[in-house]
Short mmCIF file of C-alpha atoms in Angstrom, two decimals:
data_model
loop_
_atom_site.label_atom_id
_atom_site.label_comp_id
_atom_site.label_asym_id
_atom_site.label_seq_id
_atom_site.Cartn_x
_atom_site.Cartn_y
_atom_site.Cartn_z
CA UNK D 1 71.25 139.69 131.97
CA UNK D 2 68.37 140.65 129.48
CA UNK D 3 69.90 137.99 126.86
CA UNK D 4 70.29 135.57 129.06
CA UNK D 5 66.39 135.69 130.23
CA UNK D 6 65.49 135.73 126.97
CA UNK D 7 67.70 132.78 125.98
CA UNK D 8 66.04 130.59 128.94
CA UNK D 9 62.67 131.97 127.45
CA UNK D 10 63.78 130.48 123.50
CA UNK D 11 64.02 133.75 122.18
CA UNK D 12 68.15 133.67 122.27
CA UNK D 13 69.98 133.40 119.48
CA UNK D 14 69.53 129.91 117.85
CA UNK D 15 72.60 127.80 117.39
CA UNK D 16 71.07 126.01 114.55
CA UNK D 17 68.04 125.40 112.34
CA UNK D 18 66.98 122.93 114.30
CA UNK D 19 66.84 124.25 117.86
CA UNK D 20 64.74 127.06 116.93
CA UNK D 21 63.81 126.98 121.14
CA UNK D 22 60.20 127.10 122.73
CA UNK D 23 59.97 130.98 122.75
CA UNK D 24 59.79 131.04 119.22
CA UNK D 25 58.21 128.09 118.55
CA UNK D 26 55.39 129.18 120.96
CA UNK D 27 54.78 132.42 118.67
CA UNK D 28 55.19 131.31 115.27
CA UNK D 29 52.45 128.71 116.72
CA UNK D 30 50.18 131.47 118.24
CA UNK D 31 50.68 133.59 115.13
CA UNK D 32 49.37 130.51 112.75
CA UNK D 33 46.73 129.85 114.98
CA UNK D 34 45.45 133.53 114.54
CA UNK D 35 45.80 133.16 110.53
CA UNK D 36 44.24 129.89 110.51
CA UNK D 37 41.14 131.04 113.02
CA UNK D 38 38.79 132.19 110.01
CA UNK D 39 38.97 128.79 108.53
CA UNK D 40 38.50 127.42 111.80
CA UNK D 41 35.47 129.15 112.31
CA UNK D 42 34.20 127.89 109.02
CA UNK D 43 34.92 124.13 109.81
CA UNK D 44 33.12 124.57 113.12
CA UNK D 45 30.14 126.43 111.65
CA UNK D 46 29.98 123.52 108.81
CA UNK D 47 29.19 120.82 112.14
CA UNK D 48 26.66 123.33 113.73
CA UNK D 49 22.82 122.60 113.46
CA UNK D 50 21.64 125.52 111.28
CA UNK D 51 19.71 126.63 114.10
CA UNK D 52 23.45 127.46 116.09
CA UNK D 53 24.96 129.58 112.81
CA UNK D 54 24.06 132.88 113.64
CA UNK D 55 23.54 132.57 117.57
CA UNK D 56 24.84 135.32 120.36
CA UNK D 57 26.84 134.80 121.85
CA UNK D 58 27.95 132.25 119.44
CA UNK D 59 28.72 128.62 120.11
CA UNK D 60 32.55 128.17 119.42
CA UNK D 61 33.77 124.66 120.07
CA UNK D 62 32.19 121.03 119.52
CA UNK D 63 33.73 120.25 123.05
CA UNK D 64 34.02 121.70 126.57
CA UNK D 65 37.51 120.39 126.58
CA UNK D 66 37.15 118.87 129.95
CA UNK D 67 34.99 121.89 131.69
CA UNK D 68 37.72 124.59 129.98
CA UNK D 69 34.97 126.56 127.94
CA UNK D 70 31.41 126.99 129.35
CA UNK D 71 28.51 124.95 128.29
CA UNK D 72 26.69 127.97 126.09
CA UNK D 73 29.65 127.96 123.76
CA UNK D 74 29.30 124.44 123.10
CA UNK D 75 27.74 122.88 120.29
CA UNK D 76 26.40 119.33 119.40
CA UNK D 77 27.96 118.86 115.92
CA UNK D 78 26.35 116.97 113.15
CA UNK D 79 26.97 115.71 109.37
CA UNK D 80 23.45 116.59 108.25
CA UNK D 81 25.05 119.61 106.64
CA UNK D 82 27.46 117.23 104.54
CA UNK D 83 24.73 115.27 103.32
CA UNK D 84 22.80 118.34 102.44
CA UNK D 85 26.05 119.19 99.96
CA UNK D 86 25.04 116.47 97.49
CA UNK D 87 21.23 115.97 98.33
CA UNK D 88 18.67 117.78 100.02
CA UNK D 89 15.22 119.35 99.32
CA UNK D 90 14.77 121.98 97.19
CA UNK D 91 11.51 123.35 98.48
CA UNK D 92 10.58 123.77 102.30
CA UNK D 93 7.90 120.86 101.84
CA UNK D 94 9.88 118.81 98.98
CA UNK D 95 11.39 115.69 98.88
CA UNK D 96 15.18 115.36 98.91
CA UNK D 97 16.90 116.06 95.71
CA UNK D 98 20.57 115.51 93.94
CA UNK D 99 22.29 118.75 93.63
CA UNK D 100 24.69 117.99 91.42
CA UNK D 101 27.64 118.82 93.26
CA UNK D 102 29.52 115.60 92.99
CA UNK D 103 29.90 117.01 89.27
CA UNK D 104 30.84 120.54 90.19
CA UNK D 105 33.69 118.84 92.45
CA UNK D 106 35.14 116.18 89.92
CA UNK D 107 34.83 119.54 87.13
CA UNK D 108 36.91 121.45 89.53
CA UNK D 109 39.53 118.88 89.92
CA UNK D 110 39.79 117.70 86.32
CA UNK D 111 39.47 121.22 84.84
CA UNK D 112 42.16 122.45 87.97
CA UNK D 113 44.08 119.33 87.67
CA UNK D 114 44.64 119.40 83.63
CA UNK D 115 45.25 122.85 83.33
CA UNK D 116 48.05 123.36 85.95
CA UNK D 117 49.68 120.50 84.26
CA UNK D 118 49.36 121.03 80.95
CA UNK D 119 50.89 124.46 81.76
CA UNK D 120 53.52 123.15 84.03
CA UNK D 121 54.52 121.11 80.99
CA UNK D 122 54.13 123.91 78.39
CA UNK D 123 55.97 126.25 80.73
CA UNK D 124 58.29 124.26 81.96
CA UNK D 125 60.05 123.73 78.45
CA UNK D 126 59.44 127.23 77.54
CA UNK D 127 61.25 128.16 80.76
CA UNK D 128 64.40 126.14 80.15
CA UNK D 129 64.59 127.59 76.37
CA UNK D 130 64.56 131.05 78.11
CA UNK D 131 67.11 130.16 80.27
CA UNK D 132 69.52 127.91 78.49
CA UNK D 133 69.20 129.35 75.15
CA UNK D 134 68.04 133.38 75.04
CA UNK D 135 66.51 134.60 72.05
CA UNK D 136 68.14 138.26 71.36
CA UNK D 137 65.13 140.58 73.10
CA UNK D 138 64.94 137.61 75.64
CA UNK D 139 63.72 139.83 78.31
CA UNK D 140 61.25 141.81 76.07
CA UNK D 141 59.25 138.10 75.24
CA UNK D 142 59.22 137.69 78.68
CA UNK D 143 57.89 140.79 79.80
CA UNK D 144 55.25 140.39 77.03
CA UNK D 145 54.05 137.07 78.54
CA UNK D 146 54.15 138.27 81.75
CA UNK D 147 51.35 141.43 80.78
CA UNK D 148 48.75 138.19 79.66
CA UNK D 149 48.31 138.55 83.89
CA UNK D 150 48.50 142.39 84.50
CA UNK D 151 45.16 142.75 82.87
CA UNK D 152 42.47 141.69 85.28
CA UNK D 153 39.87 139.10 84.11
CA UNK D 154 36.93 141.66 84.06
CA UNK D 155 39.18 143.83 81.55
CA UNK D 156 39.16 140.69 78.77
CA UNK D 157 36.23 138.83 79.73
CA UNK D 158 33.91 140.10 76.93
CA UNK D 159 36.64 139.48 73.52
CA UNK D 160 37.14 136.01 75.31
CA UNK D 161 33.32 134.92 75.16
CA UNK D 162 33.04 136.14 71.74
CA UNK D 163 36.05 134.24 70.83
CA UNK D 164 34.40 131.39 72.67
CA UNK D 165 31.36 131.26 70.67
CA UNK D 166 32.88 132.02 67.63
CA UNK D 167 35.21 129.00 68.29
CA UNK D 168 32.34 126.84 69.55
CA UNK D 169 33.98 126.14 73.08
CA UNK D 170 31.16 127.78 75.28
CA UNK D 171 30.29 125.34 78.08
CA UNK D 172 33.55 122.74 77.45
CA UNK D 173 36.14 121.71 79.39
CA UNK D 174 38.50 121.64 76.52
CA UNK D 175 37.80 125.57 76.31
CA UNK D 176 37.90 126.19 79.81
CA UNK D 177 40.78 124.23 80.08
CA UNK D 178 42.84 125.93 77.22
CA UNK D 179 41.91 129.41 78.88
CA UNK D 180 43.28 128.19 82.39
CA UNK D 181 46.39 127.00 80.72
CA UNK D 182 46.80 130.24 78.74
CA UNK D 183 46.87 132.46 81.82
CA UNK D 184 48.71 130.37 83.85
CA UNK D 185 51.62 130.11 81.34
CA UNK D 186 53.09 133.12 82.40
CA UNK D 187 53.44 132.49 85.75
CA UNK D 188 54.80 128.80 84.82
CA UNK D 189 57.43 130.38 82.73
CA UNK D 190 58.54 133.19 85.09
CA UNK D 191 58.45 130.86 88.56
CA UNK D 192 60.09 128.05 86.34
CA UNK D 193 63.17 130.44 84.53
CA UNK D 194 64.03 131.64 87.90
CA UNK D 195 64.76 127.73 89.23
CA UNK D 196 66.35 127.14 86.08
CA UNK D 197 68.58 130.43 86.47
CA UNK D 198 70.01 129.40 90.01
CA UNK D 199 71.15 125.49 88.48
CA UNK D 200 74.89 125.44 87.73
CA UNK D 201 75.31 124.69 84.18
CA UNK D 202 78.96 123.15 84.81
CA UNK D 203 77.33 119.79 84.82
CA UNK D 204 75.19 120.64 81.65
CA UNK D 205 78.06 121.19 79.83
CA UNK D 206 79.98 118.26 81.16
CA UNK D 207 77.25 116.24 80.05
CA UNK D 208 77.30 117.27 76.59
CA UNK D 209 81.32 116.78 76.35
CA UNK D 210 80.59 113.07 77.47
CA UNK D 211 77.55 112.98 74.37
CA UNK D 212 74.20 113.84 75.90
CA UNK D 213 71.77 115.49 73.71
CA UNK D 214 69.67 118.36 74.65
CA UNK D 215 66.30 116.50 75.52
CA UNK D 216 68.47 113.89 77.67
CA UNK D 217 70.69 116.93 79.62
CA UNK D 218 66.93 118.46 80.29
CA UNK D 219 65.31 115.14 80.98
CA UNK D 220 68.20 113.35 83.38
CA UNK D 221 70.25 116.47 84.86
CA UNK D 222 68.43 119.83 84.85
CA UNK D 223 64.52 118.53 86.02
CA UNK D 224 65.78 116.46 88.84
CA UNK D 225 67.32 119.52 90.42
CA UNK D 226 64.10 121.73 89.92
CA UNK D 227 60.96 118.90 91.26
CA UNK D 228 61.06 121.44 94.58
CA UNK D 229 59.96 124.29 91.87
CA UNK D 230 57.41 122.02 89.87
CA UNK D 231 56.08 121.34 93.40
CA UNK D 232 55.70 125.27 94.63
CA UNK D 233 54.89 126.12 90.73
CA UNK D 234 51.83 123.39 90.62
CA UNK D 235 50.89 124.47 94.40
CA UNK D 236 50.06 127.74 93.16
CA UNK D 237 48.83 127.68 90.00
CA UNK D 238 46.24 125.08 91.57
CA UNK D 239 45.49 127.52 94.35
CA UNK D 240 44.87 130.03 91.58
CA UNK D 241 42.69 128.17 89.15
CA UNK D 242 40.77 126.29 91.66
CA UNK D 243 39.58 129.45 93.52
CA UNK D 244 38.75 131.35 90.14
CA UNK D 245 35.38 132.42 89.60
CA UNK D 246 34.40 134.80 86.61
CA UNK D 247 35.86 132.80 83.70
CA UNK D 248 33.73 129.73 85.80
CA UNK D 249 31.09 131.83 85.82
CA UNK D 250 30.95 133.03 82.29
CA UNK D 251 32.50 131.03 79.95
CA UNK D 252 31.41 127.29 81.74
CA UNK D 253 27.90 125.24 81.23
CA UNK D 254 25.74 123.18 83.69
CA UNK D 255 27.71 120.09 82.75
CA UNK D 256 31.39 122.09 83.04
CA UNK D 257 30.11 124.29 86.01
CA UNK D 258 33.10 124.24 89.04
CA UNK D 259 31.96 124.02 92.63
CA UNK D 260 32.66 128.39 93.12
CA UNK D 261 30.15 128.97 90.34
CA UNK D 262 27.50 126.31 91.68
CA UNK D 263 28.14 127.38 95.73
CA UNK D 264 25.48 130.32 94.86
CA UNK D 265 22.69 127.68 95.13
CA UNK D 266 23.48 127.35 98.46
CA UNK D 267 22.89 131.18 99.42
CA UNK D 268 19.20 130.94 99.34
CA UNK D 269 18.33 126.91 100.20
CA UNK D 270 15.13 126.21 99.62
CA UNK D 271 13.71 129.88 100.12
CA UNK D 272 14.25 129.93 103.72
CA UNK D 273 16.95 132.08 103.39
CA UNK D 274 20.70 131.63 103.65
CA UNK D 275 21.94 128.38 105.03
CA UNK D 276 25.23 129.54 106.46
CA UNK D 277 25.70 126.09 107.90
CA UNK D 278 25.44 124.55 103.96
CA UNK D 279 27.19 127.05 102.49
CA UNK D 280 30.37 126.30 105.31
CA UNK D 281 30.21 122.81 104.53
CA UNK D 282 30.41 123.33 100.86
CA UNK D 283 33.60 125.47 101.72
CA UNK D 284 34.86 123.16 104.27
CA UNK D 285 34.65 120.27 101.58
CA UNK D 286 36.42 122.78 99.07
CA UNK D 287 39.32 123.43 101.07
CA UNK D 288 40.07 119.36 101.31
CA UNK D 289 41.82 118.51 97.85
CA UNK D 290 44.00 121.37 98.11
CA UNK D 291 44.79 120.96 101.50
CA UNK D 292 46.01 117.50 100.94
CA UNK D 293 47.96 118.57 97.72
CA UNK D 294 49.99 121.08 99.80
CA UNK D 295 50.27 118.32 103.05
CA UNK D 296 51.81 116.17 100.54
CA UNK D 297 54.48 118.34 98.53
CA UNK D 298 54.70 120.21 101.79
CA UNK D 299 58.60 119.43 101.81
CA UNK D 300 59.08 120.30 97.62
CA UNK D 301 57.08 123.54 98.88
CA UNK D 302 59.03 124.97 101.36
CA UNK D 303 62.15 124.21 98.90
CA UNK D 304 60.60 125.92 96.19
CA UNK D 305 59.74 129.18 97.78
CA UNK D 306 63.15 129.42 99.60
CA UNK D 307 65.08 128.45 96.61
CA UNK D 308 67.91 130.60 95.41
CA UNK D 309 67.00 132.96 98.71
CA UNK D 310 70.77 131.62 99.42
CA UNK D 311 73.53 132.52 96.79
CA UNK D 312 76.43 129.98 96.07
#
């Protein structure tokens, strides 16, 4: 009786992956909404009128969705707090000003962009050799990569910048760059190996029977079958570098600074204070390029983090 009530419900068992039912669909929605309510609440405070930030009870919604939610949790929203990203005064009587943060976003995305690839590509290779061709002590290397990321960035921060300005790459993107690509080669190599682990290498082999060389087996047979990893892998090394802040902090100049270094000038505006409703536009414009990075490899994604959950 109980499983039938719960079938009409959707929480029965589901004859396939594609009739998951409304029970369950309801909660995995509710439970998403409750994760994604913080950065809700940040896009909503980044259309409030600085005046609405910090009221109480605070204003929640831009609508009244038809007389649903009463009028004092309503708010007018505006872009003023947009424009104030890239231009706005910097003393209470001043004139409007450039910030500068159209640089700080393009340094974030080329700086992001080039590292994560030029690791994906490093790694990627490296990955393959580990898999396809193990050195004797294979598993030693690769634990000795992997400890370039059990160190936290604090711990090597200070032999870095000394190494930085001995090497003259203080305040460059191609330092900044090759330091992003260093730490995110282990992770590369270790996500990669495991996608490379799970291929079949039947095919490989048949390949090289028929004449292939190594480059072309790689090339045409083995990094077709792994895009849903190079997806998930560049996903999350992007989510890691683009969020980093120390290395930013330290090691970049004003014409390499990335958008989490420069967001501090948006704690104090003008020396009225803190402009909550800046600083949540700032964020809200942060989250954009990675949002539409994972909306578009969304279906590599979800391959690449289930992949190999399912042994042959």
């Amino acid at each position: 009786m109980a499983e039938s009530i719960l079938g009409k419900l959707g929480f029965g068992r589901a004859s396939g992956v594609d009739r998951a039912g409304w029970g369950r669909t309801l909660a995995v929605a509710v439970v998403a909404f409750i994760y994604f309510l913080p950065v809700l609440f940040i896009i909503f405070t980044a259309f409030k009128p600085q005046g609405d930030a910090l009221l109480v009870p605070p204003t929640l919604s831009p609508t009244s969705l038809f007389g649903l939610i009463p009028d004092h949790f309503v708010f007018k929203p505006t872009l003023e707090n947009f424009g104030s990203v890239f231009s706005r005064s910097m003393t209470p009587d001043g004139a409007p000003e450039a910030t500068g943060f159209d640089r700080y976003f393009f340094n974030s995305i080329f700086i992001a962009s080039a590292s994560v690839l030029l690791a994906l590509v490093i790694g990627t290779l490296a990955a393959f050799g580990f898999s396809r061709y193990p050195l004797k002590g294979n598993d030693t290397y690769l634990f000795i990569i992997l400890t370039t990321r059990m160190l936290p960035a604090i711990v090597v921060i200070i032999p870095v910048i000394l190494m930085f300005r001995v090497a003259g790459l203080s305040g460059s993107y191609l330092g900044i760059i090759m330091l992003y690509t260093a730490f995110n080669l282990a992770f590369t190599i270790w996500m990669m190996k495991s996608f490379f682990d799970e291929l079949s290498p039947d095919v490989e082999d048949a390949a090289r029977i028929d004449g292939s060389s190594g480059m072309r087996v790689f090339f045409k047979i083995c990094l077709p079958q792994v895009i849903a990893g190079l997806a998930a892998t560049f996903v999350f090394g992007l989510i890691l570098t683009w969020n980093e802040f120390l290395f930013a902090l330290l090691l970049s100049g004003p014409d390499t600074r990335t958008v989490p270094v420069a967001m501090n000038q948006a704690v104090s505006s003008g020396g009225r204070g803190t402009d909550w409703t800046l600083l949540a536009a700032i964020e809200t414009l942060f989250l954009v390029p990675v949002f539409l990075v994972t909306f578009f490899l969304q279906n590599h994604l979800l391959r690449g983090v289930t992949f190999g959950t399912v042994k042959r």
